[in-house]
Tab-separated table of C-alpha atoms and ligand atoms in Angstrom:
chain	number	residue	atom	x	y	z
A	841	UNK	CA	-5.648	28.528	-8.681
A	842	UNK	CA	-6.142	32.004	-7.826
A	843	UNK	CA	-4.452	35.234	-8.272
A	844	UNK	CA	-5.296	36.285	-4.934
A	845	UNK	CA	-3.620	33.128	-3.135
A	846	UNK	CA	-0.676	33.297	-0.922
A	847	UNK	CA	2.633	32.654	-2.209
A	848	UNK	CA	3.166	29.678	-0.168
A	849	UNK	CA	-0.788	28.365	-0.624
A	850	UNK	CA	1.320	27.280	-4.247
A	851	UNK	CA	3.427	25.209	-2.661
A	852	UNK	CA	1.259	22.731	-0.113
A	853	UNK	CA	1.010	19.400	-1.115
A	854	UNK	CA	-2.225	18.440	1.014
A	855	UNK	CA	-3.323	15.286	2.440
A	856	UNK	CA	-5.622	13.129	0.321
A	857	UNK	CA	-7.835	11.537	3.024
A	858	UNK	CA	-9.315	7.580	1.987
A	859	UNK	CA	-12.473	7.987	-0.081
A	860	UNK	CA	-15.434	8.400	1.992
A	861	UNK	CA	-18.003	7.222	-1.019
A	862	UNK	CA	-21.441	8.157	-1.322
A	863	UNK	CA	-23.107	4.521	-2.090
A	864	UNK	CA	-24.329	2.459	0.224
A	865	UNK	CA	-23.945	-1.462	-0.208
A	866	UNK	CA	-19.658	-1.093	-0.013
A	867	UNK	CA	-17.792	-2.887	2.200
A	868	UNK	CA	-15.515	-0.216	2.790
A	869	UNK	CA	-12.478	-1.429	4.797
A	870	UNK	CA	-9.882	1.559	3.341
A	871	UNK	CA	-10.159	4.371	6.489
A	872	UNK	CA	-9.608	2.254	9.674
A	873	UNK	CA	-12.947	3.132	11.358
A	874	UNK	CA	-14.716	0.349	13.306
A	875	UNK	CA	-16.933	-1.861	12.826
A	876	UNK	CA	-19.013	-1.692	15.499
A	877	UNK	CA	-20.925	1.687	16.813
A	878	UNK	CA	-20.249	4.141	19.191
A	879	UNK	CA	-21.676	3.142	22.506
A	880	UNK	CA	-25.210	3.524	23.289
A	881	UNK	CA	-24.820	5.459	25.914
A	882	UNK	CA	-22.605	7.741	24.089
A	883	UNK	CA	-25.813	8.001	21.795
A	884	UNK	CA	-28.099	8.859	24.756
A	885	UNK	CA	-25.350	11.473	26.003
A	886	UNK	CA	-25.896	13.382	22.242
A	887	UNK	CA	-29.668	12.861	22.068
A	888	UNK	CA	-29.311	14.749	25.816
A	889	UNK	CA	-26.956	17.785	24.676
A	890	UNK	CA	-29.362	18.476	21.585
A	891	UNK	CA	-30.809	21.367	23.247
A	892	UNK	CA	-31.825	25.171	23.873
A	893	UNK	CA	-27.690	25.242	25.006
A	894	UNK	CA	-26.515	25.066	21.880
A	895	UNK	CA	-26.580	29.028	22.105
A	896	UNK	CA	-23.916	29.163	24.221
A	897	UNK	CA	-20.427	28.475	23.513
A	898	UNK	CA	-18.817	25.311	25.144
A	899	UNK	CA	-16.674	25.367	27.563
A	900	UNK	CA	-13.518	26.252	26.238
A	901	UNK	CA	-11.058	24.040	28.425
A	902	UNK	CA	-13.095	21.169	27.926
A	903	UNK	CA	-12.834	20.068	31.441
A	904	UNK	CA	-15.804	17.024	31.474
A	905	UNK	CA	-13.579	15.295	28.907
A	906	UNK	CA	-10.142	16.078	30.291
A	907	UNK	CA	-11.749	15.111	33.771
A	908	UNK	CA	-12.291	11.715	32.231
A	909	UNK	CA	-9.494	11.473	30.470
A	910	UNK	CA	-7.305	11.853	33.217
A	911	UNK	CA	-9.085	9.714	35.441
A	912	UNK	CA	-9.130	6.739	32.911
A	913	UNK	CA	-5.339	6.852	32.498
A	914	UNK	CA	-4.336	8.306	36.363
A	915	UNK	CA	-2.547	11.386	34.968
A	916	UNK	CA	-3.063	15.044	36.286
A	917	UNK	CA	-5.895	17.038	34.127
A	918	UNK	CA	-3.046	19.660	33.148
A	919	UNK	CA	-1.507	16.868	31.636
A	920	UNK	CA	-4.086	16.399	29.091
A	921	UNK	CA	-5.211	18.167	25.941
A	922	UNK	CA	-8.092	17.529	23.225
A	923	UNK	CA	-8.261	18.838	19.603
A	924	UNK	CA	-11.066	19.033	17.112
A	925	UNK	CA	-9.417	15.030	15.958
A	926	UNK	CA	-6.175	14.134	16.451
A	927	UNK	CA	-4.647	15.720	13.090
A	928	UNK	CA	-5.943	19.293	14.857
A	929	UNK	CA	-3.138	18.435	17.910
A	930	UNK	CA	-0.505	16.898	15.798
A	931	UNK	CA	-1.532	20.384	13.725
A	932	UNK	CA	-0.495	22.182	16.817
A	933	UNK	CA	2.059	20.239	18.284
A	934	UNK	CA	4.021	20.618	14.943
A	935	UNK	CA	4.010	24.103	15.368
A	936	UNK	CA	4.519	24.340	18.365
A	937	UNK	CA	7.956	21.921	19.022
A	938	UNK	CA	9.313	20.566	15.574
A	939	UNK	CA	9.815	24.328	13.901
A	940	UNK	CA	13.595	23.851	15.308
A	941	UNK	CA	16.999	24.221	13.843
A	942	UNK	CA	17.450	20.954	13.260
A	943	UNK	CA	15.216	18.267	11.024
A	944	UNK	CA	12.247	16.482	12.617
A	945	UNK	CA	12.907	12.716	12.299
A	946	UNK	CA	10.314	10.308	11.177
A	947	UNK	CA	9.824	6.612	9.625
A	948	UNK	CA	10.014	6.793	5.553
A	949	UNK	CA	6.892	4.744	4.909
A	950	UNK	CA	4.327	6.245	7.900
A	951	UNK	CA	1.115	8.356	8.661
A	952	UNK	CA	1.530	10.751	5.484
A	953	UNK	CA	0.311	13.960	7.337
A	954	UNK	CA	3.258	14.571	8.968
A	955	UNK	CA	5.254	15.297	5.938
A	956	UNK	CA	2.078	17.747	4.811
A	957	UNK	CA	2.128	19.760	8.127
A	958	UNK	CA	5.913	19.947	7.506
A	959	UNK	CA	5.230	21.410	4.297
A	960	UNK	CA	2.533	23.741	6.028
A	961	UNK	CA	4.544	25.226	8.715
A	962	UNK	CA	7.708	24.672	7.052
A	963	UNK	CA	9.329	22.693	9.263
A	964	UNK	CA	12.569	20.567	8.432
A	965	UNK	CA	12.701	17.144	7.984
A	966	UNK	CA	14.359	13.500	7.412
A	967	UNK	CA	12.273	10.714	6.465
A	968	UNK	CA	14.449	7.797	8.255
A	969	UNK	CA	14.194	4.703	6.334
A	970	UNK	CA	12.160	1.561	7.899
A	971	UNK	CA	14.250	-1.580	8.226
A	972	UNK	CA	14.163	-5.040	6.064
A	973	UNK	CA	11.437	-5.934	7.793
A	974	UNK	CA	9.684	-2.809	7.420
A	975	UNK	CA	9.610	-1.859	11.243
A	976	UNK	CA	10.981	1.048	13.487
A	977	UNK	CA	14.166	1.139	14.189
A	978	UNK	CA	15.243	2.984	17.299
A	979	UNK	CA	18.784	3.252	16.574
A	980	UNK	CA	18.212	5.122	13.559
A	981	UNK	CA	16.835	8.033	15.560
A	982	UNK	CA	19.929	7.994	17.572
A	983	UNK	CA	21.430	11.412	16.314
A	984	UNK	CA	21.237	15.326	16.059
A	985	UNK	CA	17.227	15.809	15.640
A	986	UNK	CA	14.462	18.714	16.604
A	987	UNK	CA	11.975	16.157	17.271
A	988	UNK	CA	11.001	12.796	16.637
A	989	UNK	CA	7.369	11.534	15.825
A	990	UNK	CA	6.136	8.103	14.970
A	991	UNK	CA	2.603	6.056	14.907
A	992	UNK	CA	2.661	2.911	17.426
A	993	UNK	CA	1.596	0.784	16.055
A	994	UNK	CA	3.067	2.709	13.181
A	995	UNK	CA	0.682	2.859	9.976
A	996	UNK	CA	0.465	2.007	7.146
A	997	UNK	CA	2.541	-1.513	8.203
A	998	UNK	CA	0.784	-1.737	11.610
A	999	UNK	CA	3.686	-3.088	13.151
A	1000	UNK	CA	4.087	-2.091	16.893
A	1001	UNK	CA	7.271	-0.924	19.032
A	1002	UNK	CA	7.309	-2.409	22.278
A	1003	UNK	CA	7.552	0.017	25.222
A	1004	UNK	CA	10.746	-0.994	26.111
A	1005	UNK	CA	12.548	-0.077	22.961
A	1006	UNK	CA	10.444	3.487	23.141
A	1007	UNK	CA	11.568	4.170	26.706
A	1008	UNK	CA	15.477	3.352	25.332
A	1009	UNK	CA	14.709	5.765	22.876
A	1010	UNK	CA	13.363	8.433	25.590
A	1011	UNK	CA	16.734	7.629	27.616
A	1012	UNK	CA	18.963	8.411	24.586
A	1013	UNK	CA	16.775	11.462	23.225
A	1014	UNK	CA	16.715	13.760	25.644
A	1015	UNK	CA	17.263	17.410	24.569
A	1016	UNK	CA	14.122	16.892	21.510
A	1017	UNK	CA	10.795	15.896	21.998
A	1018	UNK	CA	9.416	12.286	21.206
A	1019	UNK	CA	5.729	12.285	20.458
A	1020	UNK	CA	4.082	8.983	20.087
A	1021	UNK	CA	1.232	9.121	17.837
A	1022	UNK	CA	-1.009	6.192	19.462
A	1023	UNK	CA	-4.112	6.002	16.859
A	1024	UNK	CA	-4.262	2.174	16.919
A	1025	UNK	CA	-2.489	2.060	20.604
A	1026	UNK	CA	-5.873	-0.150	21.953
A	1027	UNK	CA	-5.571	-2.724	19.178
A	1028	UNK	CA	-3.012	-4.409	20.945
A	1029	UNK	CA	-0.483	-2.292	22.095
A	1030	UNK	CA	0.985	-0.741	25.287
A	1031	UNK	CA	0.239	2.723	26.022
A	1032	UNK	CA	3.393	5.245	26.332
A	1033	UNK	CA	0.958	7.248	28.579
A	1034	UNK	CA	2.727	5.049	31.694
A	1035	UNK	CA	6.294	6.918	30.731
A	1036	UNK	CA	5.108	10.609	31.105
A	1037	UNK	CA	5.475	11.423	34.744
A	1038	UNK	CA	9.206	9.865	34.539
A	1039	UNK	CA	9.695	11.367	30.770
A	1040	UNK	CA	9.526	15.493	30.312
A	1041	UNK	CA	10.490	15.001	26.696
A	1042	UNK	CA	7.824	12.112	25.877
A	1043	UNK	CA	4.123	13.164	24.086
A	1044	UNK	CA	1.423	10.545	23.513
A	1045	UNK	CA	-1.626	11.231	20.977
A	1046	UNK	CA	-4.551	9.417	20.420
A	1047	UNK	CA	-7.953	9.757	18.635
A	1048	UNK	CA	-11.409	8.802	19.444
A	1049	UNK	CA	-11.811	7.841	15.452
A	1050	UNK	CA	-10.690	4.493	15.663
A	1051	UNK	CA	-11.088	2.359	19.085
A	1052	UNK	CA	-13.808	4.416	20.225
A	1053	UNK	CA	-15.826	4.501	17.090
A	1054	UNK	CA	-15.990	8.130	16.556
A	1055	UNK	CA	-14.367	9.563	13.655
A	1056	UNK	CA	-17.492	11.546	12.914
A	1057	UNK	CA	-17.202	13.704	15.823
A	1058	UNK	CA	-13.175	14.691	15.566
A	1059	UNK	CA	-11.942	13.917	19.178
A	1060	UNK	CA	-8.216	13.809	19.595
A	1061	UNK	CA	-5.850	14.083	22.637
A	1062	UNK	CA	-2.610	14.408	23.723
A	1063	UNK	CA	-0.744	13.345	27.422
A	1064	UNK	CA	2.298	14.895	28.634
A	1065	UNK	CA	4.340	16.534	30.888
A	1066	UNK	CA	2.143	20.135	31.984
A	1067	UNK	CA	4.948	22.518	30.426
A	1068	UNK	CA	4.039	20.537	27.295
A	1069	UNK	CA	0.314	21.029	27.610
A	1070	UNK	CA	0.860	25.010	28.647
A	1071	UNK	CA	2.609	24.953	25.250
A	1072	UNK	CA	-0.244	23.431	22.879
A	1073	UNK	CA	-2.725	25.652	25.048
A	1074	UNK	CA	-0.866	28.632	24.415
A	1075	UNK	CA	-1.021	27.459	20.159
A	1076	UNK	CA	-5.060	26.445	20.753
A	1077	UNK	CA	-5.985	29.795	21.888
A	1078	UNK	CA	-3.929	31.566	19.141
A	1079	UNK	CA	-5.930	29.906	16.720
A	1080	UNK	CA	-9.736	28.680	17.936
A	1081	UNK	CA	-10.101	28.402	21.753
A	1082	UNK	CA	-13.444	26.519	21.232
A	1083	UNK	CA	-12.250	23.287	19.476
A	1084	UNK	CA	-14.700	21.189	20.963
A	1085	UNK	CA	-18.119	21.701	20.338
A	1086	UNK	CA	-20.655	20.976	23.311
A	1087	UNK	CA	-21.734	17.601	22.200
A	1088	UNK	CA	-18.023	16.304	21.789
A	1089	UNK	CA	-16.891	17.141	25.272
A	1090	UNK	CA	-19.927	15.169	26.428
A	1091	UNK	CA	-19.557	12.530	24.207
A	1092	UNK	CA	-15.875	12.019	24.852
A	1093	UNK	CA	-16.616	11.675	28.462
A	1094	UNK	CA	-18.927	9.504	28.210
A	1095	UNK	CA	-17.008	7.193	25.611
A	1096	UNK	CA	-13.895	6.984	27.865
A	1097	UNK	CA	-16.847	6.043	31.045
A	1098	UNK	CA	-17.696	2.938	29.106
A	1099	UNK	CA	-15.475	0.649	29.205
A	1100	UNK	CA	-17.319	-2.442	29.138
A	1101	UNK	CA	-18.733	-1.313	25.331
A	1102	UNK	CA	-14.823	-0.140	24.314
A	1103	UNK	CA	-13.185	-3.476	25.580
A	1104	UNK	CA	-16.124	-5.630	23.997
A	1105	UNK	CA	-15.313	-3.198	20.497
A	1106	UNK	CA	-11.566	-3.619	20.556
A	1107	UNK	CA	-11.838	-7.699	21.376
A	1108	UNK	CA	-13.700	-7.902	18.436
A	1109	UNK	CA	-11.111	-6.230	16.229
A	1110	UNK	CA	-8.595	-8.570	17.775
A	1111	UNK	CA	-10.263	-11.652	17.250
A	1112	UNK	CA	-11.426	-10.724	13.448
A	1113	UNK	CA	-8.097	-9.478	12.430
A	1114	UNK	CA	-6.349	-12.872	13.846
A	1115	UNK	CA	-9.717	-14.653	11.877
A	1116	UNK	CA	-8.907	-12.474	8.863
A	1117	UNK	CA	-4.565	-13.082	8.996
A	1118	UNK	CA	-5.361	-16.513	8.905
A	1119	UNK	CA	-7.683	-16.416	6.068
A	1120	UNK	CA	-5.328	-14.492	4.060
A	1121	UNK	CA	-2.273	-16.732	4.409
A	1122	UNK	CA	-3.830	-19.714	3.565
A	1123	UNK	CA	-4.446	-18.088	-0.145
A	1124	UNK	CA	-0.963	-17.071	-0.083
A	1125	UNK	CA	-0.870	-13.618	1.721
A	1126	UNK	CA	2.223	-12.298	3.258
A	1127	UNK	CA	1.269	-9.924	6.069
A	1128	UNK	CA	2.953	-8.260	8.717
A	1129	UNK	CA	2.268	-8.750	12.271
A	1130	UNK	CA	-0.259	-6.226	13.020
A	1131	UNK	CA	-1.445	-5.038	16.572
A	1132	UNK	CA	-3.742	-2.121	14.729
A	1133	UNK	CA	-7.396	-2.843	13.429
A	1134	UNK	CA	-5.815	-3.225	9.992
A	1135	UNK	CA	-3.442	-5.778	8.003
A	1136	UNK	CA	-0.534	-4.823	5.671
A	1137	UNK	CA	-0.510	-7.205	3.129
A	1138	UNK	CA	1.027	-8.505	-0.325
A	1139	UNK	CA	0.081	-11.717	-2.549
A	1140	UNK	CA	3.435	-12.719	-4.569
A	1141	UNK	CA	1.503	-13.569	-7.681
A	1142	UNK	CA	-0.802	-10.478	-7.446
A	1143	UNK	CA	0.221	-6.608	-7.559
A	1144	UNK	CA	-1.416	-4.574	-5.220
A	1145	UNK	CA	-2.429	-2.387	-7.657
A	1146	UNK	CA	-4.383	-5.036	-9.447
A	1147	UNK	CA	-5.675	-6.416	-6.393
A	1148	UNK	CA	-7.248	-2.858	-5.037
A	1149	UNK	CA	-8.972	-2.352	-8.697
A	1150	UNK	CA	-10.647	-6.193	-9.136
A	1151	UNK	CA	-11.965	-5.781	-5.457
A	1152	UNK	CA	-13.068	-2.434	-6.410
A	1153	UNK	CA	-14.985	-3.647	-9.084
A	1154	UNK	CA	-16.512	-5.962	-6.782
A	1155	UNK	CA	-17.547	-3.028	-4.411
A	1156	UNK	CA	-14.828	-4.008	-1.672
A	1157	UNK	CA	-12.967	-1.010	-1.070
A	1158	UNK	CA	-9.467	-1.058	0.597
A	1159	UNK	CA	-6.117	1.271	0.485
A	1160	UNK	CA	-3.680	0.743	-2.085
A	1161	UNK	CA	-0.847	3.523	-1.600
A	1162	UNK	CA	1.071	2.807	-4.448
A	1163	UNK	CA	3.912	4.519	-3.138
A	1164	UNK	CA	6.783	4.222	-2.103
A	1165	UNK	CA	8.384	1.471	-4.470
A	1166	UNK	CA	8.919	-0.283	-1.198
A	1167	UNK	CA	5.304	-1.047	-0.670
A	1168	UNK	CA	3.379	-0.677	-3.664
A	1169	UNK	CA	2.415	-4.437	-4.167
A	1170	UNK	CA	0.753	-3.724	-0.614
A	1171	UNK	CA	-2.780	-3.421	0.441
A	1172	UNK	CA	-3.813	-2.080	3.612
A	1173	UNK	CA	-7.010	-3.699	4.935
A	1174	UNK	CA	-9.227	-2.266	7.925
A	1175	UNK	CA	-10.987	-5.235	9.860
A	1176	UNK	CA	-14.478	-5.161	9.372
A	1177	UNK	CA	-17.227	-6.855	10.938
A	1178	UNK	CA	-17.410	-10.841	10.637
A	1179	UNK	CA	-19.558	-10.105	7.808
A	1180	UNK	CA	-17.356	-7.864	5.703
A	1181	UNK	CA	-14.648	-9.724	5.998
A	1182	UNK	CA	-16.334	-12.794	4.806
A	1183	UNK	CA	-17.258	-11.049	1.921
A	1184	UNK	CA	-13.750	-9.785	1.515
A	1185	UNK	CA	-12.165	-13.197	1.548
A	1186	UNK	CA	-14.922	-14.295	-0.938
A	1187	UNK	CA	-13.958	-11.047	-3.338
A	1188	UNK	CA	-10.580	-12.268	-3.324
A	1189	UNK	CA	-11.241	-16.087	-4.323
A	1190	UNK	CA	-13.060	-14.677	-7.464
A	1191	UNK	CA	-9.582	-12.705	-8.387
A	1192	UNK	CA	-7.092	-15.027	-7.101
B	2160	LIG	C1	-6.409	8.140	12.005
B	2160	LIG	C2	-5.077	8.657	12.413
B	2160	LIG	C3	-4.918	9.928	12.973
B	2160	LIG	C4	-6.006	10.960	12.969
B	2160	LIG	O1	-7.058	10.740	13.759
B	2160	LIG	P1	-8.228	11.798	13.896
B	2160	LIG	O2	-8.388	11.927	15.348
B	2160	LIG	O3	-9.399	11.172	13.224
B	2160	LIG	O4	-7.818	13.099	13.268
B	2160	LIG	C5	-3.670	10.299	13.439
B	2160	LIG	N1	-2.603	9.493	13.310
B	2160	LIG	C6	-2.695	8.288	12.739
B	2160	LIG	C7	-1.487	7.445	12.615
B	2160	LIG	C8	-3.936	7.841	12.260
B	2160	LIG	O5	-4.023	6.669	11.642
């Protein structure tokens, strides 16, 4: 604390990112990045930017990346828009269409940055409670709102909305925006990205952090109608009209030009999460359907609490949120390579 601070610098309650620890030999399953590597040739595309160039600034509309971007999902390039990570465009996307007169909606238990970039901008808002079964649902949302936002699949639970029920919710919403936050989107969902052309008040995010194996170089998008994009454009060069360093534009191209590495990645996500669900309920596990490269889970004899510390111990690390009430007996476990998860499922026989 500081006597120099701004008034409202008092006030933030910031994120508190999963531990990034600085020992080697963890199997660290708590942040949702996967198991496999980038793609080699987004390697080679790096080892090729490292050069006399770095002098210059990059190109500040990132077109190579939008280019491909827009050509892997067959939307316009002024429908696109990248951020330094996806938290940097939900960053500006907050400010730039939730600071309304009435409260943003979003899911009680979901991605906990939202409510901090509420807090940040000062924007309005009503956590609407999940259901029984701890999923979305849409007719909840169905009144006075200046926004809506949600994960699909939404996180922590991983449980995914199918597009149907989104595009009812598009139908029904029309004088707010709807942004679909699609981190985990290639895990097994649908993308919304198909609904923009026929939906002005639809947004879709996503991040290269977790199906395309690059959370270390902060890639994030967004897809929308073009009077959207003109919006977060007009935010981006209010605040840093370089985002994107050289080596992330070309890197982002090339990850979205190699497909073959990205579908091989994501099917082995799929078939180790299924290998890992099954593991889990035959010791007892209750976990919710996932379609995310992560499971929600609860043991009814174990609390999660106790759970997270034993495997600690053990130098497994996965998320224990603790709060709400609602989910505090639940871990949330990122799918790891056949290997980790092995020696997950053997951490948890020795505590079980
Ligand atoms: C990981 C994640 C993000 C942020 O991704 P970055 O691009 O790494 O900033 C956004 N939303 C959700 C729901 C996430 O899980």
């Amino acid at each position: 604390m500081s006597k120099y601070w701004s008034d409202f610098v008092h006030q933030l309650e910031p994120y508190v990112p999963g531990e990034q620890p600085k020992m080697s030999k963890l199997v660290k399953l708590n942040t949702n990045e996967h198991p496999l590597g980038p793609s080699p040739k987004v390697l080679e595309v790096i080892r090729g930017e490292a050069d006399e160039r770095l002098r210059l600034y990059p190109d500040p509309d990132s077109s190579q990346l939008k280019e491909a971007i827009a050509s892997y999902y067959g939307v316009q390039r002024d429908q696109v828009f990248v951020g330094n990570g996806s938290d940097e465009v939900l960053a500006h996307l907050f400010l730039g269409f939730f600071k309304q007169d009435k409260p943003l909606l979003f899911p009680d238990i979901t991605y906990s940055f939202y409510k901090v970039y509420c807090g940040l901008y000062q924007i309005d808002y009503e956590a609407v409670p999940l259901d029984g079964e701890l999923a979305i649902a849409v007719d909840d949302y169905l009144k006075p709102n200046g926004g809506i936002i949600f994960p699909n699949p939404n996180a922590p639970t991983g449980r995914l909305l199918p597009l149907s029920e989104i595009e009812r919710l598009l139908q029904a919403n029309t004088e707010s925006l709807v942004v679909v936050d699609e981190a985990y989107i290639d895990f097994g969902g649908e993308s919304a990205i198909s609904l923009i052309n026929r939906y002005p008040n639809l947004l879709v995010t996503q991040t290269l952090s977790k199906s395309r194996s690059l959370a270390g170089l902060r890639i994030g998008l967004a897809v929308g109608d073009a009077a959207l994009i003109d919006g977060l454009n007009r935010i981006k060069d209010s605040f840093n009209s370089y985002p994107l360093d050289r080596i992330a534009i070309a890197a982002g191209a090339a990850a979205f030009e190699d497909r073959e590495w990205f579908d091989k990645g994501c099917e082995l996500v799929i078939s180790q999460r299924d290998w890992l669900d099954g593991e889990l309920d035959k010791r007892g596990f209750e976990s919710l359907p996932s379609a995310a490269n992560f499971l929600f889970t609860r043991h009814p004899q174990h609390s999660g609490e106790s759970l997270a510390k034993g495997l600690r111990e053990q130098g497994v690390i996965v998320r224990h949120f603790g709060k709400p009430e609602r989910i505090a007996d639940y871990l949330r476990i990122t799918v790891g390579t056949p290997e980790q998860n092995q020696a997950l499922i053997e951490t948890l026989d020795t505590l079980l």
